[in-house]
mmCIF file of C-alpha atoms in Angstrom:
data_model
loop_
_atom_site.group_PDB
_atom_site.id
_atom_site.type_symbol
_atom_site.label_atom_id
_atom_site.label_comp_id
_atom_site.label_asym_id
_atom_site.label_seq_id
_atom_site.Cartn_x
_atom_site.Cartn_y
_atom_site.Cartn_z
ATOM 1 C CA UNK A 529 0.000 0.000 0.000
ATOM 2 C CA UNK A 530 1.268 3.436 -0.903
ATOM 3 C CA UNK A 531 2.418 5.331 2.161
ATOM 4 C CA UNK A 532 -0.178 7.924 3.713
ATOM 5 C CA UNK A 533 0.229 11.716 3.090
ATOM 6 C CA UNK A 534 -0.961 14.158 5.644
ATOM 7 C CA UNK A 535 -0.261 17.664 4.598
ATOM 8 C CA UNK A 536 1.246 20.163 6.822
ATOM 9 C CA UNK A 537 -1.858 21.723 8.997
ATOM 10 C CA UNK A 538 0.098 25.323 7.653
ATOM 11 C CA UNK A 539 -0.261 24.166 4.083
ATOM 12 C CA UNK A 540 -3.933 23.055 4.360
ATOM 13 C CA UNK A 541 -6.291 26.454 2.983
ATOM 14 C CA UNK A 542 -8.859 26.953 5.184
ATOM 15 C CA UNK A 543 -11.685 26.673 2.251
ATOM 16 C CA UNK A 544 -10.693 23.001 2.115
ATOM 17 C CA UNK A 545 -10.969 22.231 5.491
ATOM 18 C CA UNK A 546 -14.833 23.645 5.029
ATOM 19 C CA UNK A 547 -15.578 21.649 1.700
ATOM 20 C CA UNK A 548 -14.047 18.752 3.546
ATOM 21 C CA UNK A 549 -16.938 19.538 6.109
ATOM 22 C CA UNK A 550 -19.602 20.262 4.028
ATOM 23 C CA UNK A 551 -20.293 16.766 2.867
ATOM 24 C CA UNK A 552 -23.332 15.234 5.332
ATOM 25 C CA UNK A 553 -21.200 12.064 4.966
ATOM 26 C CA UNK A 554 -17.836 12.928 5.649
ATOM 27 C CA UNK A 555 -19.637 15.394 8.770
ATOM 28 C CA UNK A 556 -20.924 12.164 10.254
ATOM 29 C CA UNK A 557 -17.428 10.553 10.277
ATOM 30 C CA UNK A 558 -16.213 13.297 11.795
ATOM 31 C CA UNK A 559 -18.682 13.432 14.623
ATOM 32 C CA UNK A 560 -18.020 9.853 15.130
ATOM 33 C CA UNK A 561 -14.153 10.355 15.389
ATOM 34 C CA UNK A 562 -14.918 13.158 17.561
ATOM 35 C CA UNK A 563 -17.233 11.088 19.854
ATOM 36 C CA UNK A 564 -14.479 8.400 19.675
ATOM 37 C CA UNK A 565 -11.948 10.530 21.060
ATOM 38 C CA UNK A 566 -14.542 11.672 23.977
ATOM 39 C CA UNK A 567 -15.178 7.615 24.771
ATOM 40 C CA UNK A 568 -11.495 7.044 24.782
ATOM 41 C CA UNK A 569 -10.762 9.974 27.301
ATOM 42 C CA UNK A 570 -12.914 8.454 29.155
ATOM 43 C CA UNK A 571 -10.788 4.917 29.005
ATOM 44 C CA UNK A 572 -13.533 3.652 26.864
ATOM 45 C CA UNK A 573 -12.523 1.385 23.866
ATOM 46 C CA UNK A 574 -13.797 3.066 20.289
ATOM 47 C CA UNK A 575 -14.032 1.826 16.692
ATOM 48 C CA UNK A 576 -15.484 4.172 14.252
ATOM 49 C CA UNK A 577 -18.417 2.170 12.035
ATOM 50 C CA UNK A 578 -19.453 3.940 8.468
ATOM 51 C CA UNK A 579 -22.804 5.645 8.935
ATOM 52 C CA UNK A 580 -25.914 3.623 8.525
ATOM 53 C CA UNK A 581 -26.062 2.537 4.815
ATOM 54 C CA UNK A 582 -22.805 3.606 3.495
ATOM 55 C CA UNK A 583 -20.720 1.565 1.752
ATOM 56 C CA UNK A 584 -16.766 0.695 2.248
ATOM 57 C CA UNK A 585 -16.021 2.511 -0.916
ATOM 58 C CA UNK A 586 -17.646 5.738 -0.128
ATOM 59 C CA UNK A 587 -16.448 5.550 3.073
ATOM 60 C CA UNK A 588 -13.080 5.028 2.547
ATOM 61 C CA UNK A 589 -13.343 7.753 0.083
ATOM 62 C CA UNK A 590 -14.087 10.150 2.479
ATOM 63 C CA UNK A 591 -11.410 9.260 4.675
ATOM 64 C CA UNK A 592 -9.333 10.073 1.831
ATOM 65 C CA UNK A 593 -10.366 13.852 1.480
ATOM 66 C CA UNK A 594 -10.571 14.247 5.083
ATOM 67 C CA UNK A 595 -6.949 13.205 5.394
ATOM 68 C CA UNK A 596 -5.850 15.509 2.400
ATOM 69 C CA UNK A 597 -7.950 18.170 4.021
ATOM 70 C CA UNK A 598 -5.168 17.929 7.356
ATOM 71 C CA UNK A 599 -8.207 16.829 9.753
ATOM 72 C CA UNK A 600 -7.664 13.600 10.425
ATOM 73 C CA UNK A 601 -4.391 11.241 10.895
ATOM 74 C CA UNK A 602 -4.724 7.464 9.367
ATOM 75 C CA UNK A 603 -2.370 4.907 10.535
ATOM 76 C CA UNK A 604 -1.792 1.040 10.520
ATOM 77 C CA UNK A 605 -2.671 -0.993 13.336
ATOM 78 C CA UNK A 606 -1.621 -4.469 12.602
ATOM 79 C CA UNK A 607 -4.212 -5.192 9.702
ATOM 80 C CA UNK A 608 -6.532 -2.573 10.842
ATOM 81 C CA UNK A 609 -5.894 1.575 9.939
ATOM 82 C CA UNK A 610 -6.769 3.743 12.553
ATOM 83 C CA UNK A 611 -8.221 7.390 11.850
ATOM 84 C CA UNK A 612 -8.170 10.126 14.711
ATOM 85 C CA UNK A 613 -8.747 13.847 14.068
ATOM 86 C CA UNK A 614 -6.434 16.120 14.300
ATOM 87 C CA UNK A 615 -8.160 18.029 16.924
ATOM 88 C CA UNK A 616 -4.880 19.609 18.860
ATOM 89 C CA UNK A 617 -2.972 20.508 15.389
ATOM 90 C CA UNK A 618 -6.801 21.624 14.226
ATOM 91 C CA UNK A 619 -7.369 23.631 17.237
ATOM 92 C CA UNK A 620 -4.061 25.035 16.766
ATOM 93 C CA UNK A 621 -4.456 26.767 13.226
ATOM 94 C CA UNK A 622 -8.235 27.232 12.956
ATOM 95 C CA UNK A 623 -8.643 28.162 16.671
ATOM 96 C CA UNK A 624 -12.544 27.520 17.520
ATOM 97 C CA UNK A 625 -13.649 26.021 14.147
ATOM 98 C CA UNK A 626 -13.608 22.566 14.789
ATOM 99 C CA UNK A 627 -15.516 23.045 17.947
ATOM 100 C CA UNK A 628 -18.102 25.364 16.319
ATOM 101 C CA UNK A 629 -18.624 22.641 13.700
ATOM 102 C CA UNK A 630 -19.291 19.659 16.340
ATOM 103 C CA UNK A 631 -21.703 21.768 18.181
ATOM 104 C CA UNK A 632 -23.479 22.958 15.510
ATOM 105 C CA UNK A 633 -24.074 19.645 14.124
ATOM 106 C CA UNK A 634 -24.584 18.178 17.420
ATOM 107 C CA UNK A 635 -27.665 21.121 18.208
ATOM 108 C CA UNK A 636 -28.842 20.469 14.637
ATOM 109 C CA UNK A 637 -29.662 16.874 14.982
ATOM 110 C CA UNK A 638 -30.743 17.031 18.494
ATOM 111 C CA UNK B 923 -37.231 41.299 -10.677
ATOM 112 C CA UNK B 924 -38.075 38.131 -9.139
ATOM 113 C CA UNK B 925 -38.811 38.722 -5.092
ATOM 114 C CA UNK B 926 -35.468 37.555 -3.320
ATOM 115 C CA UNK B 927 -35.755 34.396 -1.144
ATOM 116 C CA UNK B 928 -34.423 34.822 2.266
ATOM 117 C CA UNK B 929 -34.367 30.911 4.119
ATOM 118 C CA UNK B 930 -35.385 30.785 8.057
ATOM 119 C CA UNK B 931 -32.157 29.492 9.707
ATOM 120 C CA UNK B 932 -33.779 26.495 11.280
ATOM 121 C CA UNK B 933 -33.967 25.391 7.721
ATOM 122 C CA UNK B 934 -30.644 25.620 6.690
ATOM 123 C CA UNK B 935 -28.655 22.565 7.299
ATOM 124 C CA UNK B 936 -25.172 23.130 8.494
ATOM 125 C CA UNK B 937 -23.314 21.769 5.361
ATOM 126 C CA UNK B 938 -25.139 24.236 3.382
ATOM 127 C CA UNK B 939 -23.270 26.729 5.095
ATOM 128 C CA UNK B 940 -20.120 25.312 5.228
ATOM 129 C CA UNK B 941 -20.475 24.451 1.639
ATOM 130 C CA UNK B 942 -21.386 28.158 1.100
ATOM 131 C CA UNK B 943 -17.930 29.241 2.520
ATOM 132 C CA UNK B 944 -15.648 26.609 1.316
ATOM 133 C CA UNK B 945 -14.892 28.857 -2.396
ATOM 134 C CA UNK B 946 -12.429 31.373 -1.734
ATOM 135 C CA UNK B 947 -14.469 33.831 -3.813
ATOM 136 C CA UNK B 948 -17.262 33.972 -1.643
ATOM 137 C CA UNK B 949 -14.898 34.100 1.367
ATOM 138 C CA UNK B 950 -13.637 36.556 0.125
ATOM 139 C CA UNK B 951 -17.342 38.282 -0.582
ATOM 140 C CA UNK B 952 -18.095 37.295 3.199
ATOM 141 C CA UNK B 953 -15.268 39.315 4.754
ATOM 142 C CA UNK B 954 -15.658 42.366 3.066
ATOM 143 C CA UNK B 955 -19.363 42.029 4.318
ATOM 144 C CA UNK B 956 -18.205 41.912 7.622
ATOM 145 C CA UNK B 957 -15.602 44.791 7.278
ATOM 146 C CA UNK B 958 -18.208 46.630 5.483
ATOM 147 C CA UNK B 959 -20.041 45.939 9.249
ATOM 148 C CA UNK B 960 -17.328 47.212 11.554
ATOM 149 C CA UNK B 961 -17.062 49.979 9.346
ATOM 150 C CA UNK B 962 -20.284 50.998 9.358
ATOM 151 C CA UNK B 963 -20.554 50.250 13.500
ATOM 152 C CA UNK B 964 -17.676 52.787 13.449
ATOM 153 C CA UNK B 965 -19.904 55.113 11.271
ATOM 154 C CA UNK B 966 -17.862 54.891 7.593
ATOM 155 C CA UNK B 967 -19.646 54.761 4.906
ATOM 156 C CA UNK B 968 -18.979 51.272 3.599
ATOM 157 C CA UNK B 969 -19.545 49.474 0.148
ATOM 158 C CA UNK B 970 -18.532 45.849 -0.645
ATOM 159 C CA UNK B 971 -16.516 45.967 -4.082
ATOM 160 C CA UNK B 972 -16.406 42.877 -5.876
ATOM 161 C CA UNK B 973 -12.740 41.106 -4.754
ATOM 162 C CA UNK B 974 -10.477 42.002 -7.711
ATOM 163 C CA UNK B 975 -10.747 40.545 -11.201
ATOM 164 C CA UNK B 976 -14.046 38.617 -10.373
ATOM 165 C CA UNK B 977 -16.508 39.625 -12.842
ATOM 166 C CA UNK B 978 -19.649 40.619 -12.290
ATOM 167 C CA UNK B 979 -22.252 37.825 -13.089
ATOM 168 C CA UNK B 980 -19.417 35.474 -10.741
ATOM 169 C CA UNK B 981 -20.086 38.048 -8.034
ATOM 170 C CA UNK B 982 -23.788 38.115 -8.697
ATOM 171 C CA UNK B 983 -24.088 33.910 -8.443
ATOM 172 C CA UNK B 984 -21.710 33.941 -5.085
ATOM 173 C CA UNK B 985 -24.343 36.184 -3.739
ATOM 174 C CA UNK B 986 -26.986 34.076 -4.480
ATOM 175 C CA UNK B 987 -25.477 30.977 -3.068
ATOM 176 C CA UNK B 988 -24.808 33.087 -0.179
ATOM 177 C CA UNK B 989 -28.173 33.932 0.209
ATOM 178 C CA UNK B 990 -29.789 30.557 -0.238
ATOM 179 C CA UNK B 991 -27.378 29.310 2.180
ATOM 180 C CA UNK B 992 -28.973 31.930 4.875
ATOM 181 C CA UNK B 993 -25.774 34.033 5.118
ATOM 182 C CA UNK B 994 -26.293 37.419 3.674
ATOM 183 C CA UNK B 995 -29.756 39.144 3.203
ATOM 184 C CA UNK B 996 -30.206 41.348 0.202
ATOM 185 C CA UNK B 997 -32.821 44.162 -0.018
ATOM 186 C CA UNK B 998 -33.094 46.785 -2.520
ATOM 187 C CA UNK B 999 -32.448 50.323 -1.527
ATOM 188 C CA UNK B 1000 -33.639 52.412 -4.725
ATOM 189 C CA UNK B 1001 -31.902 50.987 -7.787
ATOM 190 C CA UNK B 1002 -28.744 49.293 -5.625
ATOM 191 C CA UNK B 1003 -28.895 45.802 -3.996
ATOM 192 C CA UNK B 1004 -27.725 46.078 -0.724
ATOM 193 C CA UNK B 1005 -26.147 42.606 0.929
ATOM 194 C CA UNK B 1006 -25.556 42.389 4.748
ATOM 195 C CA UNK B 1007 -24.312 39.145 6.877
ATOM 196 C CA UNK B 1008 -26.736 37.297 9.020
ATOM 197 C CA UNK B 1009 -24.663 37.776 11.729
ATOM 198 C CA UNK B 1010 -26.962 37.680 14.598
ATOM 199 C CA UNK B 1011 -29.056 35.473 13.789
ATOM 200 C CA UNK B 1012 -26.221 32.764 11.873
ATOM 201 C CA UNK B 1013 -24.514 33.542 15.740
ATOM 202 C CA UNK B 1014 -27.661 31.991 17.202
ATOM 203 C CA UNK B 1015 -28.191 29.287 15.528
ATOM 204 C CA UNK B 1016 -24.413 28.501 14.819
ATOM 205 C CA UNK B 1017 -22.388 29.802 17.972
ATOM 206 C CA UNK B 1018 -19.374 30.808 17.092
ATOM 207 C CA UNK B 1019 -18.864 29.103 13.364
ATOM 208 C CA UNK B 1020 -19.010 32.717 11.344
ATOM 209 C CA UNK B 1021 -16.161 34.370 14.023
ATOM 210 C CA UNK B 1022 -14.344 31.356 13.941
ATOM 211 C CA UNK B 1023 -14.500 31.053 9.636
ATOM 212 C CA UNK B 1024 -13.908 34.866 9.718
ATOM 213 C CA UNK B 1025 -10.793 34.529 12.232
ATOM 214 C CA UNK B 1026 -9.371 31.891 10.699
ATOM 215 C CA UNK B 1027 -9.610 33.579 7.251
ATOM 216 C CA UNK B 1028 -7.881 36.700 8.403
ATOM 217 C CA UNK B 1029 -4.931 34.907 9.923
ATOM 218 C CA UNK B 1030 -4.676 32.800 6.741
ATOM 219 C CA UNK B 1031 -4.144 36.096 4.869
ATOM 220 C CA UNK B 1032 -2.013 37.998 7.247
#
């Protein structure tokens, strides 16, 4: 397998990070990556399943642009790849955005 | 002319909006809205000139997207269109996603 290329959080444009977000599909991963990182704070073990309905492809399409889009990190576990956000390095250049994001989506569906 | 459509919030799904500002052109539009704001809360005279080289019709579909997407609100004053930011009421019903877009924008740029 090709090796995985995260770009430099500094070389990311912030209008990709919000087209990268602006996909209902690719907003649900997020949400679950970001719940994900909650459970594991917590000492809770945490897989991230696609959305109801969508399939492996799509999926792991989306992974794709959110990696190129610097907001989330995939790496190899074993035979497994494991995707976390980038939520420090995030935080970091965007301050605010990825936490206005997750609430807004979490009020919107409540 | 064709009465302008101005969404309720409530119906304007977050990814609409994020979609909305994820082309740098109408970024761009949407900060010189909100300059055009401070300006005007400092009591300049303010008009938002279409970012350089974009032509006109661009500018004229960016606002539209803009508007569908519950950002701006247009309203005729005499034979001028006059656009303005949502920003109270985007603020409400997405806390802190237009200062955090707007922020991040400017320190992209500085």
């Amino acid at each position: 397998m090709a090796r995985l290329l995260h770009p430099r959080l500094d070389d990311v444009p912030l209008e990709a990070v919000l087209h990268a977000l602006s996909d209902p599909g690719r907003l649900a991963i997020v949400r679950r990556l970001h719940d994900c990182d909650v459970a594991k704070a917590d000492g809770l073990a945490c897989a991230v399943a696609a959305p109801e309905g969508m399939p492996k492809a799509t999926m792991s399409n989306h992974f794709g642009v959110l990696r190129a889009a610097g907001l989330i990190r995939s790496e190899k576990a074993g035979v497994r790849m494991v995707n976390r956000l980038r939520t420090e390095e995030l935080a970091a250049r965007f301050p605010g955005l990825l936490d206005a994001v997750l609430a807004a989506a979490s009020s919107a569906t409540r």
